[in-house]
Amino acid sequence: MNAVIAGLGITEMGKVYGRTAPEFAADAVRLAVDDAGLALADVDGLLTNTGITGDVGLGLQRDLGLRDLRLLSEVQAYGSSAGAMVQYAAMAVMSGMASVVACVFADAPLKEPGAGAGAAYAGLTTTGWRGLAAASGIYSANTMYALAARRHMRTYGTTSEQLGHIAVAQRAWAALNPLAQMRDPITLADHQSSRWIAEPFHLLDCCLVSNGGVAVIVTTADRAADLNQPPVRILGWAQTHPGNDEQLGLVSGAAISGPAALKMAGATIADIDVAELYDCYTFTALLSLEDYGFCAKGEGGPFAASGALGPGGSLAVNTGGGQLSSYYMWGMTPLSEAVVQARGQGGDRQAPRNDLVLVSGNGGLLDHHSTLILSAR
Amino acid sequence: MPVGIVRRDAATTEFFDGTARGELLIRSCACGAFAAPQARTCPACGCELTAWAAAAGTGTVETWSIVHNRKLPPVTVAIVRLDEGPWMQTQLVGDLPDDLRDLRVRVAFEQPQGGEAVPVFGAAG
């Protein structure tokens, strides 16, 4: 018995003010239920993942008026949470514990025009070990990932220009995506001249910050058979949490969770038509390409620079523009685009082949990783 | 750029007592391995770490970043691999070459008013 994704809800996204994260979360679940052709009362399981504002949780049940839920929990594995929620939901519906599980992420870190966009992501801790790192100047994800990326560069010769090719390719995809926040094309020169954030990262190496919410509905293939949308089967899944810094910036959890998820799906990496990769930074996407085996270890830079990743390239990657150019909803960004692509609903950005779609999630400083293998065929 | 203010908590008391004396304390295991000061479990043998040892204070830059902020001068931060093995996330200070790859560095301490003494690293002379 397969578990499937039967519904997808994406709220208004980006610089949307005056609404809280729990409000975005409730909207996303309603949209996903409608998309599936279900009613809210059909939902008997709810998994929530809160973003940086930290206020999406168990209270969402009452916000939505959901009665007698058979599954309710907050999930937190940072950027790998979306994949993790779908995995737990799949296991729940396959076991019969629940029949229709809504999985939702929402966040509202942007407070008002003029406020620093990333401010909520740079909260200073001033005590203990984390305080020591912050006092030393290491207090944002930008800096941590910059340290990881520099290590890849010094080990494999990866260059800033090669990272820039990922930003350019994803912006080209975003130009075809009506949901994307950033749709104006960029060039490699634009990438290189964008201001430094934390070297080796320029501004255009870094993800957006977005307000909004995304939800998916997970149910069984039987239940989904007569619903609105083509069911997207969840064929394989895995998580990896390395717990070890030795490979920082060189190898991510994708190297283990990828093969494990593919094995469950009975597929190989060569079978993947579309890859929706977690891209908090250009570098995260590059490292994932290597670790999944789309190219050899250390060859992510030349692979990106070959033009393989943009529209018309040899591998459809981050076809909605990803978190660099479409919207920053943690693991829901790659997952939502994967559902769109698997259904064949990508419009101008629809990948030519979509039999098998790979979705990655990544959280912490490359500390948490999830993989999903999806197919609507 | 000067280091920021950090205050001790129960887990960092011994460490900041060390920095106040001009010592960089790391964890030391009975098996002979060393671990980062914040480590709780020996990476080599899995024992709980309870003992401290003073590191020599020398190491090599493993990776680095120059962090830019529109309101402050750029700051250079790094992961330094201490000669005993553990990694330290730290700030680099003083005159530095453009390419910091494998730069040899030595610890120093900076203590802003109202905060603990914080280890920083400069090029080993």
Coordinates of C-alpha atoms in Angstrom, one line a residue:
Chain A
M1 CA 0.0 0.0 0.0
N2 CA 1.4 3.4 -1.0
A3 CA 1.1 6.6 0.8
V4 CA 0.5 9.6 -1.4
I5 CA 0.5 13.3 -1.4
A6 CA -3.1 14.2 -2.4
G7 CA -3.2 18.0 -1.7
L8 CA -0.9 21.0 -1.8
G9 CA -1.6 24.4 -0.3
I10 CA 0.6 27.5 -0.8
T11 CA -0.4 30.8 0.7
E12 CA 0.4 34.2 -0.6
M13 CA 4.1 34.4 -0.2
G14 CA 6.9 36.8 0.5
K15 CA 6.6 40.3 1.8
V16 CA 3.1 39.8 3.2
Y17 CA 2.6 41.7 6.4
G18 CA 0.0 41.8 9.1
R19 CA -0.5 38.1 9.4
T20 CA 1.0 35.7 12.0
A21 CA 2.6 32.4 11.3
P22 CA -0.3 30.5 12.8
E23 CA -2.6 32.3 10.5
F24 CA -0.5 31.4 7.5
A25 CA -0.4 27.8 8.7
A26 CA -4.2 27.6 9.0
D27 CA -4.6 29.1 5.5
A28 CA -2.1 26.6 4.1
V29 CA -3.9 23.6 5.5
R30 CA -7.3 24.9 4.2
L31 CA -5.8 25.4 0.8
A32 CA -4.3 22.0 0.8
V33 CA -7.5 20.3 1.9
D34 CA -9.4 22.2 -0.9
D35 CA -6.8 21.3 -3.4
A36 CA -7.2 17.6 -2.6
G37 CA -11.0 17.8 -2.7
L38 CA -11.4 16.9 0.9
A39 CA -13.1 18.7 3.8
L40 CA -11.3 19.9 6.9
A41 CA -13.3 17.3 8.9
D42 CA -11.6 14.6 6.9
V43 CA -8.3 15.5 8.5
D44 CA -7.5 13.2 11.3
G45 CA -3.8 13.8 11.6
L46 CA -1.8 17.1 11.9
L47 CA 2.0 17.6 11.9
T48 CA 3.4 21.1 12.3
N49 CA 6.8 22.6 11.8
T50 CA 7.4 26.0 13.1
G51 CA 10.0 28.4 11.5
I52 CA 12.0 31.1 13.2
T53 CA 9.1 32.8 14.8
G54 CA 8.4 29.6 16.8
D55 CA 4.7 30.0 17.2
V56 CA 3.2 27.3 15.0
G57 CA 2.3 24.3 17.1
L58 CA -0.3 22.2 18.7
G59 CA -2.7 25.1 18.9
L60 CA -3.2 24.9 15.2
Q61 CA -5.7 22.1 15.9
R62 CA -8.1 24.5 17.7
D63 CA -7.3 27.3 15.2
L64 CA -8.7 24.9 12.5
G65 CA -11.4 23.4 14.7
L66 CA -10.1 19.9 14.2
R67 CA -11.8 17.3 16.5
D68 CA -10.6 13.9 17.7
L69 CA -7.3 13.9 15.9
R70 CA -5.6 10.5 15.9
L71 CA -2.2 12.0 15.3
L72 CA -0.9 15.4 16.4
S73 CA 2.7 16.5 16.9
E74 CA 5.2 19.3 16.4
V75 CA 8.2 18.2 14.3
Q76 CA 11.5 20.0 14.4
A77 CA 14.5 19.0 12.3
Y78 CA 14.9 22.5 10.8
G79 CA 15.2 22.4 7.0
S80 CA 14.7 18.7 6.9
S81 CA 11.4 18.9 8.7
A82 CA 9.2 18.9 5.6
G83 CA 10.6 15.7 4.4
A84 CA 10.4 14.2 7.9
M85 CA 6.8 15.2 8.4
V86 CA 5.9 13.5 5.1
Q87 CA 7.7 10.4 6.2
Y88 CA 5.9 10.2 9.6
A89 CA 2.6 10.9 7.9
A90 CA 3.2 8.2 5.3
M91 CA 4.0 5.7 8.1
A92 CA 0.9 6.8 10.0
V93 CA -1.5 6.3 7.0
M94 CA 0.2 3.0 6.0
S95 CA -0.3 1.6 9.5
G96 CA -3.9 2.8 9.7
M97 CA -3.1 5.1 12.7
A98 CA -4.6 8.0 10.7
S99 CA -6.1 8.3 7.3
V100 CA -5.6 12.0 6.2
V101 CA -2.6 13.8 7.6
A102 CA -1.9 17.5 7.0
C103 CA 1.7 18.5 7.3
V104 CA 2.4 22.2 7.5
F105 CA 5.2 24.8 7.8
A106 CA 4.6 28.5 8.2
D107 CA 6.7 31.4 9.2
A108 CA 6.5 35.2 9.4
P109 CA 10.0 36.6 10.1
L110 CA 9.5 39.7 8.0
K111 CA 7.8 42.2 10.3
E112 CA 7.4 45.4 8.3
P113 CA 8.9 47.3 5.4
G114 CA 12.3 48.7 6.3
A115 CA 13.1 46.1 9.0
G116 CA 16.2 44.1 8.4
A117 CA 15.1 41.1 6.3
G118 CA 17.3 38.6 8.0
A119 CA 17.1 40.2 11.5
A120 CA 15.1 37.3 13.0
Y121 CA 17.7 34.9 11.8
A122 CA 20.6 36.6 13.5
G123 CA 19.4 36.6 17.1
L124 CA 22.4 36.9 19.4
T125 CA 22.9 34.5 22.3
T126 CA 25.3 36.0 24.8
T127 CA 25.8 33.2 27.3
G128 CA 27.6 29.8 27.3
W129 CA 29.1 28.1 24.3
R130 CA 26.8 29.6 21.7
G131 CA 27.5 33.0 23.3
L132 CA 31.2 32.3 22.8
A133 CA 30.7 31.7 19.1
A134 CA 28.5 34.8 18.8
A135 CA 31.0 37.0 20.7
S136 CA 33.7 35.7 18.2
G137 CA 31.6 36.9 15.3
I138 CA 30.0 33.6 14.3
Y139 CA 26.3 34.1 15.0
S140 CA 24.5 33.6 11.7
A141 CA 23.8 30.7 9.3
N142 CA 25.4 32.8 6.6
T143 CA 28.7 32.6 8.4
M144 CA 28.5 29.0 9.3
Y145 CA 27.7 27.9 5.7
A146 CA 30.4 30.3 4.4
L147 CA 32.9 28.4 6.5
A148 CA 31.6 25.1 5.1
A149 CA 31.7 26.4 1.5
R150 CA 35.3 27.7 1.9
R151 CA 36.4 24.3 3.0
H152 CA 34.9 22.7 -0.1
M153 CA 36.7 25.4 -2.2
R154 CA 40.1 24.8 -0.6
T155 CA 39.7 21.0 -0.9
Y156 CA 38.2 20.7 -4.4
G157 CA 39.0 24.0 -6.1
T158 CA 35.3 25.1 -6.3
T159 CA 35.0 28.8 -7.2
S160 CA 32.6 31.6 -6.5
E161 CA 31.8 31.8 -10.2
Q162 CA 30.7 28.1 -10.2
L163 CA 28.4 28.8 -7.3
G164 CA 27.1 31.8 -9.3
H165 CA 26.0 29.5 -12.1
I166 CA 23.6 27.9 -9.6
A167 CA 22.1 31.3 -8.7
V168 CA 21.8 32.2 -12.4
A169 CA 20.2 28.9 -13.4
Q170 CA 17.7 29.0 -10.6
R171 CA 16.7 32.6 -11.4
A172 CA 16.1 31.5 -15.0
W173 CA 13.7 28.9 -13.6
A174 CA 12.1 31.4 -11.3
A175 CA 11.4 33.7 -14.2
L176 CA 9.0 31.0 -15.4
N177 CA 7.3 30.6 -12.0
P178 CA 4.4 33.0 -11.2
L179 CA 4.8 32.1 -7.5
A180 CA 8.4 33.3 -7.3
Q181 CA 9.4 36.4 -5.4
M182 CA 12.4 37.2 -7.6
R183 CA 11.8 36.8 -11.3
D184 CA 14.1 39.3 -13.0
P185 CA 16.9 37.4 -14.8
I186 CA 20.4 37.7 -13.4
T187 CA 23.8 37.2 -15.0
L188 CA 27.0 35.8 -13.6
A189 CA 28.3 39.3 -13.5
D190 CA 25.4 40.3 -11.3
H191 CA 26.2 37.5 -9.0
Q192 CA 29.9 38.5 -8.8
S193 CA 29.1 42.2 -8.2
S194 CA 26.4 41.6 -5.6
R195 CA 27.7 42.7 -2.2
W196 CA 29.6 40.4 0.1
I197 CA 27.6 38.8 2.9
A198 CA 30.1 36.4 4.4
E199 CA 32.9 35.5 2.0
P200 CA 32.9 33.4 -0.1
F201 CA 29.1 34.2 -0.3
H202 CA 27.8 37.1 -2.2
L203 CA 24.2 38.3 -1.6
L204 CA 23.1 36.2 -4.6
D205 CA 24.4 33.0 -3.0
C206 CA 21.9 33.4 -0.2
C207 CA 18.3 32.4 0.1
L208 CA 15.4 34.8 0.5
V209 CA 13.4 35.4 3.7
S210 CA 9.7 34.9 3.2
N211 CA 6.4 35.2 5.1
G212 CA 3.9 32.5 4.2
G213 CA 2.9 28.9 4.7
V214 CA 2.8 25.6 2.8
A215 CA 0.9 22.4 3.6
V216 CA 0.5 19.0 2.0
I217 CA -2.1 16.3 2.6
V218 CA -0.8 12.8 3.0
T219 CA -3.2 9.8 2.6
T220 CA -3.4 6.3 1.2
A221 CA -3.5 5.6 -2.5
D222 CA -6.9 4.0 -2.1
R223 CA -8.3 7.1 -0.4
A224 CA -6.7 9.4 -3.0
A225 CA -8.0 7.5 -6.0
D226 CA -11.2 9.5 -6.5
L227 CA -9.9 12.9 -5.2
N228 CA -9.2 16.0 -7.2
Q229 CA -5.5 15.7 -8.0
P230 CA -3.2 13.1 -9.5
P231 CA -1.9 11.3 -6.4
V232 CA 1.8 11.7 -5.9
R233 CA 3.1 8.4 -4.6
I234 CA 5.7 8.5 -1.8
L235 CA 8.0 5.7 -3.0
G236 CA 11.1 6.1 -0.9
W237 CA 12.3 8.1 2.1
A238 CA 15.2 8.4 4.5
Q239 CA 16.9 10.7 7.0
T240 CA 20.5 11.1 8.0
H241 CA 21.8 13.2 10.9
P242 CA 25.6 12.9 10.7
G243 CA 26.4 14.3 14.2
N244 CA 30.0 14.8 13.2
D245 CA 32.0 17.8 12.0
E246 CA 34.9 16.0 10.3
Q247 CA 33.1 16.1 6.9
L248 CA 31.9 19.7 7.3
G249 CA 31.5 21.2 3.9
L250 CA 32.8 18.2 2.1
V251 CA 30.1 15.5 2.4
S252 CA 26.5 16.0 3.6
G253 CA 23.8 13.6 4.9
A254 CA 22.6 13.3 1.3
A255 CA 25.3 10.8 0.7
I256 CA 23.5 8.3 3.0
S257 CA 19.9 9.4 2.9
G258 CA 19.9 9.5 -0.9
P259 CA 20.9 5.9 -1.6
A260 CA 18.7 4.7 1.2
A261 CA 15.6 6.4 -0.2
L262 CA 16.4 5.3 -3.7
K263 CA 16.8 1.7 -2.6
M264 CA 13.3 1.9 -0.9
A265 CA 11.9 3.2 -4.2
G266 CA 13.6 0.5 -6.2
A267 CA 15.4 3.2 -8.3
T268 CA 18.9 4.6 -9.0
I269 CA 20.0 8.1 -9.2
A270 CA 20.1 7.8 -13.0
D271 CA 16.3 7.3 -12.9
I272 CA 15.7 10.7 -11.4
D273 CA 14.1 13.2 -13.8
V274 CA 13.6 16.2 -11.5
A275 CA 15.7 17.1 -8.4
E276 CA 14.3 19.6 -6.0
L277 CA 17.3 20.3 -3.7
Y278 CA 17.4 22.3 -0.5
D279 CA 19.2 25.5 -1.3
C280 CA 19.6 27.8 1.7
Y281 CA 22.7 28.8 -0.2
T282 CA 24.0 28.0 -3.7
F283 CA 26.6 25.9 -2.0
T284 CA 24.0 23.6 -0.3
A285 CA 22.6 22.7 -3.7
L286 CA 26.1 22.1 -5.1
L287 CA 27.0 19.8 -2.3
S288 CA 23.7 17.9 -2.6
L289 CA 24.3 17.4 -6.3
E290 CA 27.6 15.7 -5.5
D291 CA 26.4 13.7 -2.6
Y292 CA 23.3 12.3 -4.4
G293 CA 25.7 11.3 -7.2
F294 CA 24.4 13.5 -10.0
C295 CA 28.1 14.3 -10.5
A296 CA 31.3 13.0 -8.9
K297 CA 32.5 14.3 -5.5
G298 CA 34.3 17.5 -6.0
E299 CA 32.8 18.0 -9.5
G300 CA 29.8 20.0 -8.4
G301 CA 31.4 23.3 -9.5
P302 CA 32.3 22.3 -13.1
F303 CA 28.9 20.5 -13.3
A304 CA 27.0 23.7 -12.4
A305 CA 29.2 25.8 -14.7
S306 CA 28.4 23.4 -17.6
G307 CA 24.9 24.8 -17.9
A308 CA 23.3 21.5 -16.9
L309 CA 21.0 23.1 -14.3
G310 CA 19.0 25.8 -16.0
P311 CA 15.9 25.5 -18.2
G312 CA 16.7 23.2 -21.1
G313 CA 19.7 21.7 -19.3
S314 CA 20.5 18.1 -18.8
L315 CA 19.1 17.9 -15.3
A316 CA 16.0 19.7 -14.1
V317 CA 17.0 21.1 -10.7
N318 CA 15.1 23.5 -8.5
T319 CA 12.6 24.2 -11.3
G320 CA 10.6 26.8 -9.3
G321 CA 13.7 28.9 -8.5
G322 CA 14.3 27.3 -5.1
Q323 CA 14.8 29.3 -1.9
L324 CA 17.3 31.5 -3.7
S325 CA 14.7 33.0 -6.0
S326 CA 11.1 31.7 -5.4
Y327 CA 10.3 31.6 -1.7
Y328 CA 12.0 30.5 1.6
M329 CA 9.7 28.0 3.3
W330 CA 12.5 25.6 4.5
G331 CA 11.9 22.1 3.2
M332 CA 8.5 23.0 2.0
T333 CA 10.0 24.9 -0.9
P334 CA 11.6 21.9 -2.6
L335 CA 8.7 19.7 -1.6
S336 CA 6.0 22.0 -3.0
E337 CA 7.7 22.3 -6.3
A338 CA 8.3 18.6 -6.4
V339 CA 4.5 18.0 -6.1
V340 CA 3.8 20.5 -8.9
Q341 CA 6.4 18.9 -11.2
A342 CA 5.3 15.3 -10.4
R343 CA 1.7 16.2 -11.2
G344 CA 2.8 17.9 -14.5
Q345 CA 1.3 21.2 -13.4
G346 CA 4.5 23.3 -13.9
G347 CA 3.2 25.3 -16.8
D348 CA 6.1 27.1 -18.5
R349 CA 8.5 25.6 -16.1
Q350 CA 7.3 22.0 -16.4
A351 CA 10.3 19.6 -16.7
P352 CA 10.1 17.5 -19.9
R353 CA 10.3 14.2 -18.0
N354 CA 8.8 13.9 -14.5
D355 CA 8.4 10.2 -13.8
L356 CA 10.6 10.2 -10.7
V357 CA 11.2 13.3 -8.5
L358 CA 13.8 13.6 -5.8
V359 CA 13.3 16.0 -2.9
S360 CA 16.0 16.9 -0.4
G361 CA 15.7 18.7 3.0
N362 CA 18.6 20.1 5.0
G363 CA 18.8 21.6 8.4
G364 CA 21.2 23.1 10.9
L365 CA 24.7 23.4 9.6
L366 CA 24.3 20.4 7.3
D367 CA 23.4 18.5 10.4
H368 CA 20.0 17.1 9.4
H369 CA 19.0 15.6 6.1
S370 CA 15.9 14.1 4.5
T371 CA 15.2 12.6 1.1
L372 CA 11.9 11.7 -0.6
I373 CA 11.4 9.9 -3.9
L374 CA 8.0 10.9 -5.4
S375 CA 6.1 9.8 -8.5
A376 CA 2.7 10.4 -10.0
R377 CA 3.1 7.7 -12.6
Chain B
M1 CA 36.7 44.3 15.3
P2 CA 36.5 43.7 19.0
V3 CA 34.9 40.6 20.3
G4 CA 31.5 40.8 21.8
I5 CA 30.3 40.3 25.4
V6 CA 29.8 36.7 26.5
R7 CA 28.7 35.6 30.0
R8 CA 29.4 32.3 31.6
D9 CA 26.8 29.7 32.5
A10 CA 27.1 26.5 34.5
A11 CA 28.6 24.6 31.5
T12 CA 31.3 27.2 30.7
T13 CA 32.5 28.1 34.3
E14 CA 35.8 26.2 34.1
F15 CA 36.5 27.3 30.5
F16 CA 36.1 31.0 31.4
D17 CA 38.1 30.5 34.6
G18 CA 40.8 29.3 32.2
T19 CA 40.6 32.2 29.7
A20 CA 40.8 34.6 32.6
R21 CA 44.2 33.0 33.5
G22 CA 45.3 33.1 29.8
E23 CA 44.7 29.4 29.3
L24 CA 42.7 27.7 26.5
L25 CA 41.1 24.7 28.1
I26 CA 40.0 21.7 26.1
R27 CA 38.5 18.4 27.1
S28 CA 40.9 15.6 27.8
C29 CA 40.0 11.9 28.0
A30 CA 41.7 9.1 29.9
C31 CA 42.1 7.3 26.5
G32 CA 44.5 10.0 25.4
A33 CA 42.2 11.8 23.1
F34 CA 41.4 15.5 23.2
A35 CA 38.0 17.1 22.4
A36 CA 36.6 20.5 21.9
P37 CA 35.8 22.4 25.1
Q38 CA 32.0 22.1 24.6
A39 CA 32.2 18.3 23.9
R40 CA 30.5 16.0 26.4
T41 CA 31.5 12.7 25.0
C42 CA 34.9 11.5 23.8
P43 CA 34.9 11.2 20.0
A44 CA 37.5 8.4 20.2
C45 CA 36.2 6.1 22.9
G46 CA 32.7 7.3 23.8
C47 CA 33.5 8.0 27.5
E48 CA 31.9 10.9 29.3
L49 CA 34.4 13.8 29.3
T50 CA 35.0 15.4 32.7
A51 CA 38.7 16.5 32.7
W52 CA 40.1 19.6 31.3
A53 CA 43.6 20.2 29.9
A54 CA 45.4 23.4 28.8
A55 CA 45.9 23.4 25.0
A56 CA 49.2 24.6 23.6
G57 CA 47.3 27.4 22.0
T58 CA 48.6 26.8 18.5
G59 CA 46.8 25.5 15.5
T60 CA 46.1 25.7 11.7
V61 CA 43.3 27.5 9.9
E62 CA 40.9 24.8 8.5
T63 CA 38.5 27.2 6.9
W64 CA 37.6 30.9 7.2
S65 CA 35.2 33.6 6.2
I66 CA 35.3 37.4 6.1
V67 CA 31.9 38.5 7.4
H68 CA 30.6 41.8 6.1
N69 CA 28.1 44.1 7.9
R70 CA 26.9 47.3 6.4
K71 CA 27.3 49.1 9.8
L72 CA 30.6 47.6 11.0
P73 CA 34.1 46.8 9.6
P74 CA 34.5 43.3 8.2
V75 CA 35.5 40.6 10.7
T76 CA 37.5 37.5 9.9
V77 CA 36.3 34.3 11.5
A78 CA 37.6 30.8 11.2
I79 CA 37.6 27.2 12.3
V80 CA 41.0 26.5 13.7
R81 CA 42.2 23.0 14.1
L82 CA 44.2 23.0 17.3
D83 CA 47.4 21.0 17.3
E84 CA 45.8 18.6 19.9
G85 CA 43.1 17.9 17.3
P86 CA 39.9 19.6 18.3
W87 CA 38.3 22.4 16.3
M88 CA 37.6 25.9 17.6
Q89 CA 35.2 28.4 16.0
T90 CA 37.0 31.7 16.5
Q91 CA 37.9 35.1 15.4
L92 CA 41.2 35.9 13.6
V93 CA 42.9 39.2 14.6
G94 CA 45.9 41.2 13.6
D95 CA 47.7 41.3 10.2
L96 CA 46.6 38.4 8.1
P97 CA 47.6 37.2 4.5
D98 CA 44.9 37.2 1.8
D99 CA 44.9 33.4 1.5
L100 CA 44.5 32.0 5.0
R101 CA 44.6 28.3 3.8
D102 CA 46.6 26.3 6.4
L103 CA 47.8 29.5 8.1
R104 CA 49.6 28.7 11.4
V105 CA 48.0 30.6 14.3
R106 CA 48.4 31.2 18.0
V107 CA 45.8 32.0 20.6
A108 CA 45.4 35.4 22.4
F109 CA 42.7 36.6 24.7
E110 CA 40.5 39.7 24.5
Q111 CA 38.3 40.7 27.4
P112 CA 35.7 43.5 26.7
Q113 CA 34.4 45.4 29.6
G114 CA 31.6 43.4 31.3
G115 CA 32.3 40.1 29.6
E116 CA 34.5 37.0 29.8
A117 CA 37.9 36.8 28.2
V118 CA 37.4 35.3 24.7
P119 CA 40.1 33.4 22.8
V120 CA 41.1 34.8 19.4
F121 CA 43.8 33.7 17.1
G122 CA 46.5 35.6 15.2
A123 CA 49.2 34.6 12.7
A124 CA 51.9 32.6 14.6
G125 CA 55.0 34.7 14.4

